[in-house]
PDB file of C-alpha atoms in Angstrom:
ATOM      1  CA  UNK A   1       0.246  -0.025   0.017  1.00 50.00           C
ATOM      2  CA  UNK A   2       3.144   2.303   0.396  1.00 58.00           C
ATOM      3  CA  UNK A   3       2.565   3.584   3.897  1.00 62.00           C
ATOM      4  CA  UNK A   4      -0.510   5.083   3.616  1.00 60.00           C
ATOM      5  CA  UNK A   5      -3.339   2.224   1.839  1.00 57.00           C
ATOM      6  CA  UNK A   6      -6.837   2.179  -0.069  1.00 44.00           C
ATOM      7  CA  UNK A   7      -9.302   3.771   2.460  1.00 36.00           C
ATOM      8  CA  UNK A   8     -12.579   4.589   2.440  1.00 34.00           C
ATOM      9  CA  UNK A   9     -12.716   8.195   2.995  1.00 34.00           C
ATOM     10  CA  UNK A  10     -14.050   9.839   0.404  1.00 32.00           C
ATOM     11  CA  UNK A  11     -12.714  13.375   1.219  1.00 33.00           C
ATOM     12  CA  UNK A  12     -11.976  15.473  -2.192  1.00 34.00           C
ATOM     13  CA  UNK A  13      -8.672  15.750  -3.411  1.00 35.00           C
ATOM     14  CA  UNK A  14      -7.024  19.357  -3.350  1.00 37.00           C
ATOM     15  CA  UNK A  15      -4.495  20.388  -5.730  1.00 38.00           C
ATOM     16  CA  UNK A  16      -1.739  22.183  -3.518  1.00 39.00           C
ATOM     17  CA  UNK A  17       0.811  24.113  -5.973  1.00 40.00           C
ATOM     18  CA  UNK A  18       3.976  24.365  -4.266  1.00 39.00           C
ATOM     19  CA  UNK A  19       6.588  27.213  -5.235  1.00 37.00           C
ATOM     20  CA  UNK A  20       9.626  26.807  -6.905  1.00 37.00           C
ATOM     21  CA  UNK A  21      12.726  29.036  -7.495  1.00 35.00           C
ATOM     22  CA  UNK A  22      13.023  30.521 -10.274  1.00 34.00           C
ATOM     23  CA  UNK A  23      16.540  28.537 -11.371  1.00 40.00           C
ATOM     24  CA  UNK A  24      13.908  25.918 -12.725  1.00 43.00           C
ATOM     25  CA  UNK A  25      15.856  22.656 -14.550  1.00 45.00           C
ATOM     26  CA  UNK A  26      16.824  22.800 -17.233  1.00 44.00           C
ATOM     27  CA  UNK A  27      13.950  20.797 -18.887  1.00 47.00           C
ATOM     28  CA  UNK A  28      11.285  23.392 -17.340  1.00 48.00           C
ATOM     29  CA  UNK A  29       9.663  20.734 -16.358  1.00 76.00           C
ATOM     30  CA  UNK A  30       9.246  19.521 -12.248  1.00 94.00           C
ATOM     31  CA  UNK A  31       7.855  16.663 -10.737  1.00 98.00           C
ATOM     32  CA  UNK A  32       3.925  15.754 -10.168  1.00 98.00           C
ATOM     33  CA  UNK A  33       3.517  14.098  -6.498  1.00 98.00           C
ATOM     34  CA  UNK A  34       0.324  12.250  -5.222  1.00 98.00           C
ATOM     35  CA  UNK A  35       0.578  12.985  -1.043  1.00 97.00           C
ATOM     36  CA  UNK A  36      -1.791  10.467   1.035  1.00 94.00           C
ATOM     37  CA  UNK A  37      -3.804  12.187   2.938  1.00 92.00           C
ATOM     38  CA  UNK A  38      -2.564  12.518   6.526  1.00 89.00           C
ATOM     39  CA  UNK A  39      -4.458  14.429   9.829  1.00 88.00           C
ATOM     40  CA  UNK A  40      -1.649  15.232  11.092  1.00 91.00           C
ATOM     41  CA  UNK A  41       1.680  15.764   8.958  1.00 95.00           C
ATOM     42  CA  UNK A  42      -0.999  16.165   5.642  1.00 95.00           C
ATOM     43  CA  UNK A  43      -4.343  17.535   5.523  1.00 94.00           C
ATOM     44  CA  UNK A  44      -5.986  18.449   2.722  1.00 95.00           C
ATOM     45  CA  UNK A  45      -6.021  21.845   3.607  1.00 95.00           C
ATOM     46  CA  UNK A  46      -2.304  22.504   3.125  1.00 94.00           C
ATOM     47  CA  UNK A  47      -1.227  23.612   6.292  1.00 94.00           C
ATOM     48  CA  UNK A  48       0.375  20.932   7.791  1.00 96.00           C
ATOM     49  CA  UNK A  49       4.205  20.360   8.010  1.00 97.00           C
ATOM     50  CA  UNK A  50       4.402  17.892   5.153  1.00 98.00           C
ATOM     51  CA  UNK A  51       3.289  20.493   3.278  1.00 98.00           C
ATOM     52  CA  UNK A  52       5.365  23.319   4.335  1.00 98.00           C
ATOM     53  CA  UNK A  53       8.502  20.669   4.043  1.00 99.00           C
ATOM     54  CA  UNK A  54       7.922  19.790   0.441  1.00 98.00           C
ATOM     55  CA  UNK A  55       7.542  23.849  -0.624  1.00 98.00           C
ATOM     56  CA  UNK A  56      10.737  24.215   1.194  1.00 98.00           C
ATOM     57  CA  UNK A  57      12.507  21.197  -0.961  1.00 99.00           C
ATOM     58  CA  UNK A  58      11.247  22.390  -4.182  1.00 98.00           C
ATOM     59  CA  UNK A  59      12.353  26.186  -3.541  1.00 98.00           C
ATOM     60  CA  UNK A  60      15.774  24.649  -1.868  1.00 98.00           C
ATOM     61  CA  UNK A  61      16.279  22.292  -5.676  1.00 98.00           C
ATOM     62  CA  UNK A  62      15.199  24.816  -8.056  1.00 97.00           C
ATOM     63  CA  UNK A  63      12.662  22.185  -8.890  1.00 97.00           C
ATOM     64  CA  UNK A  64       8.779  23.291  -9.695  1.00 97.00           C
ATOM     65  CA  UNK A  65       6.963  20.755  -7.684  1.00 98.00           C
ATOM     66  CA  UNK A  66       3.127  19.796  -7.711  1.00 97.00           C
ATOM     67  CA  UNK A  67       1.234  18.065  -5.162  1.00 98.00           C
ATOM     68  CA  UNK A  68      -2.039  16.705  -4.812  1.00 96.00           C
ATOM     69  CA  UNK A  69      -3.259  15.626  -1.293  1.00 97.00           C
ATOM     70  CA  UNK A  70      -5.496  12.703  -1.559  1.00 95.00           C
ATOM     71  CA  UNK A  71      -7.524   9.931   0.478  1.00 91.00           C
ATOM     72  CA  UNK A  72      -5.061   7.076   0.171  1.00 88.00           C
ATOM     73  CA  UNK A  73      -6.838   4.785  -2.200  1.00 88.00           C
ATOM     74  CA  UNK A  74      -7.245   7.548  -5.031  1.00 94.00           C
ATOM     75  CA  UNK A  75      -3.142   8.959  -4.362  1.00 95.00           C
ATOM     76  CA  UNK A  76      -2.402   5.276  -5.031  1.00 94.00           C
ATOM     77  CA  UNK A  77      -4.290   4.939  -8.491  1.00 95.00           C
ATOM     78  CA  UNK A  78      -2.767   8.265  -9.467  1.00 96.00           C
ATOM     79  CA  UNK A  79       0.601   6.647  -9.095  1.00 97.00           C
ATOM     80  CA  UNK A  80      -0.012   2.833  -9.409  1.00 95.00           C
ATOM     81  CA  UNK A  81      -2.995   2.760 -11.979  1.00 93.00           C
ATOM     82  CA  UNK A  82      -2.930   1.485 -15.381  1.00 93.00           C
ATOM     83  CA  UNK A  83      -1.769   4.978 -16.262  1.00 93.00           C
ATOM     84  CA  UNK A  84       0.038   6.894 -14.185  1.00 95.00           C
ATOM     85  CA  UNK A  85      -0.521  10.350 -13.579  1.00 96.00           C
ATOM     86  CA  UNK A  86       1.531  11.115 -11.289  1.00 97.00           C
ATOM     87  CA  UNK A  87       5.602  10.811 -11.325  1.00 98.00           C
ATOM     88  CA  UNK A  88       5.714  10.034  -7.545  1.00 98.00           C
ATOM     89  CA  UNK A  89       3.932   9.833  -4.108  1.00 98.00           C
ATOM     90  CA  UNK A  90       4.679  11.353  -0.816  1.00 98.00           C
ATOM     91  CA  UNK A  91       4.988   9.729   2.071  1.00 96.00           C
ATOM     92  CA  UNK A  92       6.182   6.532   1.363  1.00 96.00           C
ATOM     93  CA  UNK A  93       9.399   4.821   0.743  1.00 96.00           C
ATOM     94  CA  UNK A  94      11.213   1.594  -1.261  1.00 96.00           C
ATOM     95  CA  UNK A  95      10.343  -0.307   1.643  1.00 94.00           C
ATOM     96  CA  UNK A  96       6.636  -0.423   1.213  1.00 92.00           C
ATOM     97  CA  UNK A  97       6.510  -1.401  -2.292  1.00 93.00           C
ATOM     98  CA  UNK A  98       6.874  -5.506  -1.611  1.00 90.00           C
ATOM     99  CA  UNK A  99       3.933  -5.658   0.333  1.00 86.00           C
ATOM    100  CA  UNK A 100       2.067  -4.336  -2.203  1.00 85.00           C
ATOM    101  CA  UNK A 101       3.748  -7.026  -4.336  1.00 88.00           C
ATOM    102  CA  UNK A 102       5.369  -3.991  -6.843  1.00 94.00           C
ATOM    103  CA  UNK A 103       8.869  -4.308  -8.241  1.00 95.00           C
ATOM    104  CA  UNK A 104      11.559  -2.001  -6.147  1.00 96.00           C
ATOM    105  CA  UNK A 105      13.778  -1.711  -9.662  1.00 97.00           C
ATOM    106  CA  UNK A 106      10.582   0.286 -11.292  1.00 97.00           C
ATOM    107  CA  UNK A 107      10.751   2.884  -8.493  1.00 98.00           C
ATOM    108  CA  UNK A 108      13.788   5.423  -7.364  1.00 98.00           C
ATOM    109  CA  UNK A 109      13.371   7.186  -3.564  1.00 98.00           C
ATOM    110  CA  UNK A 110      14.512  10.970  -2.469  1.00 99.00           C
ATOM    111  CA  UNK A 111      16.397  10.820   0.503  1.00 98.00           C
ATOM    112  CA  UNK A 112      14.126  10.482   4.047  1.00 98.00           C
ATOM    113  CA  UNK A 113      13.143  13.707   5.365  1.00 98.00           C
ATOM    114  CA  UNK A 114      11.556  11.812   8.840  1.00 98.00           C
ATOM    115  CA  UNK A 115      11.309   8.370   9.945  1.00 96.00           C
ATOM    116  CA  UNK A 116       8.500   6.608  11.840  1.00 96.00           C
ATOM    117  CA  UNK A 117       7.538   3.870  13.852  1.00 96.00           C
ATOM    118  CA  UNK A 118       4.434   1.396  14.029  1.00 96.00           C
ATOM    119  CA  UNK A 119       3.946   0.879  18.011  1.00 97.00           C
ATOM    120  CA  UNK A 120       1.344  -1.846  19.876  1.00 97.00           C
ATOM    121  CA  UNK A 121      -0.357   0.414  22.392  1.00 96.00           C
ATOM    122  CA  UNK A 122      -2.133  -0.565  24.856  1.00 97.00           C
ATOM    123  CA  UNK A 123      -3.857   0.474  28.375  1.00 93.00           C
ATOM    124  CA  UNK A 124      -2.544   1.047  31.165  1.00 91.00           C
ATOM    125  CA  UNK A 125      -1.549  -2.261  33.148  1.00 92.00           C
ATOM    126  CA  UNK A 126      -0.485  -4.071  30.667  1.00 93.00           C
ATOM    127  CA  UNK A 127       2.640  -4.774  29.716  1.00 93.00           C
ATOM    128  CA  UNK A 128       4.365  -2.958  26.921  1.00 95.00           C
ATOM    129  CA  UNK A 129       4.172  -5.237  23.154  1.00 96.00           C
ATOM    130  CA  UNK A 130       7.115  -5.319  21.354  1.00 94.00           C
ATOM    131  CA  UNK A 131       6.291  -8.210  18.490  1.00 96.00           C
ATOM    132  CA  UNK A 132       3.807  -9.287  16.262  1.00 97.00           C
ATOM    133  CA  UNK A 133       3.572 -12.743  17.980  1.00 96.00           C
ATOM    134  CA  UNK A 134       2.895 -11.194  21.154  1.00 97.00           C
ATOM    135  CA  UNK A 135      -0.410  -9.616  19.446  1.00 97.00           C
ATOM    136  CA  UNK A 136      -2.163 -13.179  19.675  1.00 97.00           C
ATOM    137  CA  UNK A 137      -5.381 -13.646  21.520  1.00 97.00           C
ATOM    138  CA  UNK A 138      -5.992  -9.924  21.152  1.00 97.00           C
ATOM    139  CA  UNK A 139      -8.684  -7.255  20.006  1.00 98.00           C
ATOM    140  CA  UNK A 140      -6.488  -5.575  17.824  1.00 98.00           C
ATOM    141  CA  UNK A 141      -7.639  -2.104  16.348  1.00 98.00           C
ATOM    142  CA  UNK A 142      -6.004  -0.658  13.325  1.00 96.00           C
ATOM    143  CA  UNK A 143      -6.523   2.099  10.559  1.00 92.00           C
ATOM    144  CA  UNK A 144      -7.738   0.499   7.511  1.00 88.00           C
ATOM    145  CA  UNK A 145      -6.060   3.017   5.011  1.00 80.00           C
ATOM    146  CA  UNK A 146      -2.663   2.227   6.331  1.00 86.00           C
ATOM    147  CA  UNK A 147      -0.257  -0.418   5.971  1.00 88.00           C
ATOM    148  CA  UNK A 148       1.938  -1.628   8.136  1.00 93.00           C
ATOM    149  CA  UNK A 149       4.960  -3.655   7.053  1.00 92.00           C
ATOM    150  CA  UNK A 150       5.780  -6.462   5.570  1.00 93.00           C
ATOM    151  CA  UNK A 151       5.259  -8.851   8.714  1.00 95.00           C
ATOM    152  CA  UNK A 152       1.737  -7.275  10.456  1.00 96.00           C
ATOM    153  CA  UNK A 153       0.123  -6.113   6.925  1.00 94.00           C
ATOM    154  CA  UNK A 154      -0.576  -9.899   5.514  1.00 94.00           C
ATOM    155  CA  UNK A 155      -2.121 -10.181   8.877  1.00 96.00           C
ATOM    156  CA  UNK A 156      -4.839  -6.996   8.395  1.00 95.00           C
ATOM    157  CA  UNK A 157      -5.613  -8.094   5.508  1.00 92.00           C
ATOM    158  CA  UNK A 158      -6.509 -11.343   5.940  1.00 93.00           C
ATOM    159  CA  UNK A 159      -3.885 -12.597   3.808  1.00 93.00           C
ATOM    160  CA  UNK A 160      -2.297 -14.643   6.714  1.00 94.00           C
ATOM    161  CA  UNK A 161      -4.081 -16.744   9.618  1.00 95.00           C
ATOM    162  CA  UNK A 162      -3.580 -15.007  12.711  1.00 96.00           C
ATOM    163  CA  UNK A 163      -5.534 -15.756  16.540  1.00 96.00           C
ATOM    164  CA  UNK A 164      -6.592 -12.293  17.009  1.00 96.00           C
ATOM    165  CA  UNK A 165      -9.407 -10.632  16.409  1.00 97.00           C
ATOM    166  CA  UNK A 166      -9.428  -7.429  14.393  1.00 98.00           C
ATOM    167  CA  UNK A 167     -11.516  -4.118  14.566  1.00 98.00           C
ATOM    168  CA  UNK A 168     -10.551  -2.281  11.724  1.00 96.00           C
ATOM    169  CA  UNK A 169     -11.562   1.789  12.083  1.00 95.00           C
ATOM    170  CA  UNK A 170     -11.521   4.899   9.499  1.00 89.00           C
ATOM    171  CA  UNK A 171      -8.661   6.419  11.809  1.00 87.00           C
ATOM    172  CA  UNK A 172      -6.054   6.427  15.098  1.00 91.00           C
ATOM    173  CA  UNK A 173      -8.402   8.869  17.058  1.00 91.00           C
ATOM    174  CA  UNK A 174     -11.410   6.074  16.621  1.00 94.00           C
ATOM    175  CA  UNK A 175      -8.901   3.232  17.327  1.00 95.00           C
ATOM    176  CA  UNK A 176      -7.201   4.598  20.129  1.00 95.00           C
ATOM    177  CA  UNK A 177     -10.492   6.262  22.077  1.00 95.00           C
ATOM    178  CA  UNK A 178     -11.971   2.254  21.566  1.00 96.00           C
ATOM    179  CA  UNK A 179      -8.970   1.241  24.073  1.00 97.00           C
ATOM    180  CA  UNK A 180      -8.336   3.945  26.389  1.00 96.00           C
ATOM    181  CA  UNK A 181     -11.538   5.750  26.393  1.00 95.00           C
ATOM    182  CA  UNK A 182     -14.375   2.608  25.450  1.00 95.00           C
ATOM    183  CA  UNK A 183     -12.605  -0.182  26.624  1.00 95.00           C
ATOM    184  CA  UNK A 184     -13.233  -2.440  23.711  1.00 97.00           C
ATOM    185  CA  UNK A 185     -10.314  -3.854  22.679  1.00 98.00           C
ATOM    186  CA  UNK A 186      -6.836  -4.783  24.032  1.00 97.00           C
ATOM    187  CA  UNK A 187      -4.469  -2.961  21.485  1.00 98.00           C
ATOM    188  CA  UNK A 188      -4.094  -0.546  18.737  1.00 97.00           C
ATOM    189  CA  UNK A 189      -1.232  -0.058  16.126  1.00 97.00           C
ATOM    190  CA  UNK A 190      -0.692   2.890  15.675  1.00 95.00           C
ATOM    191  CA  UNK A 191       2.076   5.091  13.424  1.00 94.00           C
ATOM    192  CA  UNK A 192       4.703   7.286  15.304  1.00 94.00           C
ATOM    193  CA  UNK A 193       4.857  10.423  15.518  1.00 91.00           C
ATOM    194  CA  UNK A 194       1.624  10.753  14.449  1.00 90.00           C
ATOM    195  CA  UNK A 195       0.321   8.744  17.569  1.00 92.00           C
ATOM    196  CA  UNK A 196       2.513  11.288  20.171  1.00 89.00           C
ATOM    197  CA  UNK A 197       0.016  14.535  18.788  1.00 89.00           C
ATOM    198  CA  UNK A 198      -2.518  12.604  18.635  1.00 90.00           C
ATOM    199  CA  UNK A 199      -1.823  12.226  22.574  1.00 88.00           C
ATOM    200  CA  UNK A 200      -0.854  15.893  23.282  1.00 85.00           C
ATOM    201  CA  UNK A 201      -4.290  17.255  21.509  1.00 86.00           C
ATOM    202  CA  UNK A 202      -6.424  14.998  22.645  1.00 85.00           C
ATOM    203  CA  UNK A 203      -5.633  14.773  26.299  1.00 83.00           C
ATOM    204  CA  UNK A 204      -6.320  11.021  26.198  1.00 89.00           C
ATOM    205  CA  UNK A 205      -5.284   8.454  28.810  1.00 91.00           C
ATOM    206  CA  UNK A 206      -1.901   7.698  29.267  1.00 90.00           C
ATOM    207  CA  UNK A 207      -1.195   4.084  27.161  1.00 94.00           C
ATOM    208  CA  UNK A 208       1.112   2.137  27.207  1.00 95.00           C
ATOM    209  CA  UNK A 209       4.292   1.255  24.625  1.00 95.00           C
ATOM    210  CA  UNK A 210       8.433   0.659  25.041  1.00 94.00           C
ATOM    211  CA  UNK A 211       9.899   3.850  22.379  1.00 92.00           C
ATOM    212  CA  UNK A 212      12.552   1.336  21.994  1.00 93.00           C
ATOM    213  CA  UNK A 213      10.584  -1.580  20.820  1.00 94.00           C
ATOM    214  CA  UNK A 214       8.444  -0.687  17.584  1.00 96.00           C
ATOM    215  CA  UNK A 215       6.973  -3.384  15.267  1.00 96.00           C
ATOM    216  CA  UNK A 216       8.284  -2.074  11.981  1.00 96.00           C
ATOM    217  CA  UNK A 217       9.857   1.255  11.446  1.00 95.00           C
ATOM    218  CA  UNK A 218      10.400   3.196   7.989  1.00 95.00           C
ATOM    219  CA  UNK A 219      11.663   6.370   6.306  1.00 96.00           C
ATOM    220  CA  UNK A 220       9.233   8.776   4.996  1.00 97.00           C
ATOM    221  CA  UNK A 221       9.992  10.301   1.749  1.00 98.00           C
ATOM    222  CA  UNK A 222       9.332  11.329  -1.662  1.00 99.00           C
ATOM    223  CA  UNK A 223       9.303   7.877  -4.214  1.00 98.00           C
ATOM    224  CA  UNK A 224       9.075   7.889  -7.835  1.00 98.00           C
ATOM    225  CA  UNK A 225       8.794   6.033 -10.765  1.00 98.00           C
ATOM    226  CA  UNK A 226      11.708   5.864 -12.470  1.00 97.00           C
ATOM    227  CA  UNK A 227      13.337   7.623 -15.570  1.00 96.00           C
ATOM    228  CA  UNK A 228      16.196   9.403 -17.012  1.00 96.00           C
ATOM    229  CA  UNK A 229      14.403  12.541 -16.155  1.00 96.00           C
ATOM    230  CA  UNK A 230      13.278  11.910 -12.731  1.00 97.00           C
ATOM    231  CA  UNK A 231      16.372  10.129 -11.613  1.00 96.00           C
ATOM    232  CA  UNK A 232      18.299  13.753 -12.612  1.00 96.00           C
ATOM    233  CA  UNK A 233      15.476  15.501 -10.910  1.00 97.00           C
ATOM    234  CA  UNK A 234      15.587  13.360  -7.269  1.00 98.00           C
ATOM    235  CA  UNK A 235      19.485  14.091  -7.110  1.00 97.00           C
ATOM    236  CA  UNK A 236      18.751  17.873  -7.334  1.00 98.00           C
ATOM    237  CA  UNK A 237      16.255  17.221  -4.596  1.00 98.00           C
ATOM    238  CA  UNK A 238      18.739  14.780  -2.996  1.00 98.00           C
ATOM    239  CA  UNK A 239      20.952  18.089  -1.879  1.00 98.00           C
ATOM    240  CA  UNK A 240      18.467  20.152  -1.188  1.00 99.00           C
ATOM    241  CA  UNK A 241      17.062  18.255   0.918  1.00 99.00           C
ATOM    242  CA  UNK A 242      20.512  17.483   2.605  1.00 98.00           C
ATOM    243  CA  UNK A 243      20.915  20.969   2.600  1.00 99.00           C
ATOM    244  CA  UNK A 244      17.567  21.539   4.506  1.00 99.00           C
ATOM    245  CA  UNK A 245      18.486  19.056   7.427  1.00 98.00           C
ATOM    246  CA  UNK A 246      22.060  20.277   7.786  1.00 98.00           C
ATOM    247  CA  UNK A 247      20.370  24.065   8.527  1.00 98.00           C
ATOM    248  CA  UNK A 248      17.844  22.421  10.953  1.00 98.00           C
ATOM    249  CA  UNK A 249      15.090  24.098   8.673  1.00 98.00           C
ATOM    250  CA  UNK A 250      13.218  20.018   8.116  1.00 98.00           C
ATOM    251  CA  UNK A 251      13.958  19.306  12.003  1.00 98.00           C
ATOM    252  CA  UNK A 252      12.874  22.951  12.788  1.00 98.00           C
ATOM    253  CA  UNK A 253       9.176  22.603  10.479  1.00 98.00           C
ATOM    254  CA  UNK A 254       8.391  18.956  12.582  1.00 97.00           C
ATOM    255  CA  UNK A 255       9.659  19.683  16.104  1.00 95.00           C
ATOM    256  CA  UNK A 256       8.274  16.911  17.790  1.00 93.00           C
ATOM    257  CA  UNK A 257       7.363  15.118  15.218  1.00 94.00           C
ATOM    258  CA  UNK A 258      10.787  14.800  13.910  1.00 95.00           C
ATOM    259  CA  UNK A 259      12.354  11.404  14.098  1.00 93.00           C
ATOM    260  CA  UNK A 260      16.149  10.608  13.390  1.00 90.00           C
ATOM    261  CA  UNK A 261      16.994   7.788  11.501  1.00 86.00           C
ATOM    262  CA  UNK A 262      17.821   4.438  13.851  1.00 80.00           C
ATOM    263  CA  UNK A 263      21.531   4.242  14.967  1.00 68.00           C
ATOM    264  CA  UNK A 264      21.856   0.871  13.847  1.00 58.00           C
ATOM    265  CA  UNK A 265      20.888   1.868   9.904  1.00 48.00           C
TER     266      UNK A 265
END
């Protein structure tokens, strides 16, 4: 699915023109990006930090970037349908492609702008869960619009037998309330750093999870269909991303939502 899988959301897509510097790439043509709508990082009203980061990257590189922020199913089709309508998708990563049975060699990834992790969140009183096997026998809530990596996604798609009760929800807040407020589930799988933002904003009961035991971790990056022109443009984008990271621009935009790469990477 890429990070954001097929979803039932029906919010209309929003075309977001992203400014670029005047010294645009010699081709005069930039990149069209399908953005996976996310309430925290990439909302449809373009107010989120990921929209600002894409704008900053385009400005720094001098490459026109145009991003459509779409519900997951529509964004995926823009990128991977029979007739692709965009060059790239965001946020995504090569690591997601095998889960969707897509050929990694057909794509190229820019440098990561953030790193995200999947945690199993439980109510107070339960020991932290640090592996997929520990979810056996539990009532498990998950966002039906997300993918959770090569081990967990096949279970949630019911492609792999697993002894757990599955509760798909439309968004993480619904799942967290089912778990922490109404006690209807035993655990919720959720992406961090969005999880942190939800907990701070909604003042929910304190959940149990171990930051050192993610079920999965992956980069958030611009992922593109491979071609000579796109590869050339991505070299310029990578230089821009490096420059923005060195100056602390991306970190400042994300604040608490920024996660550095794992130390063992």
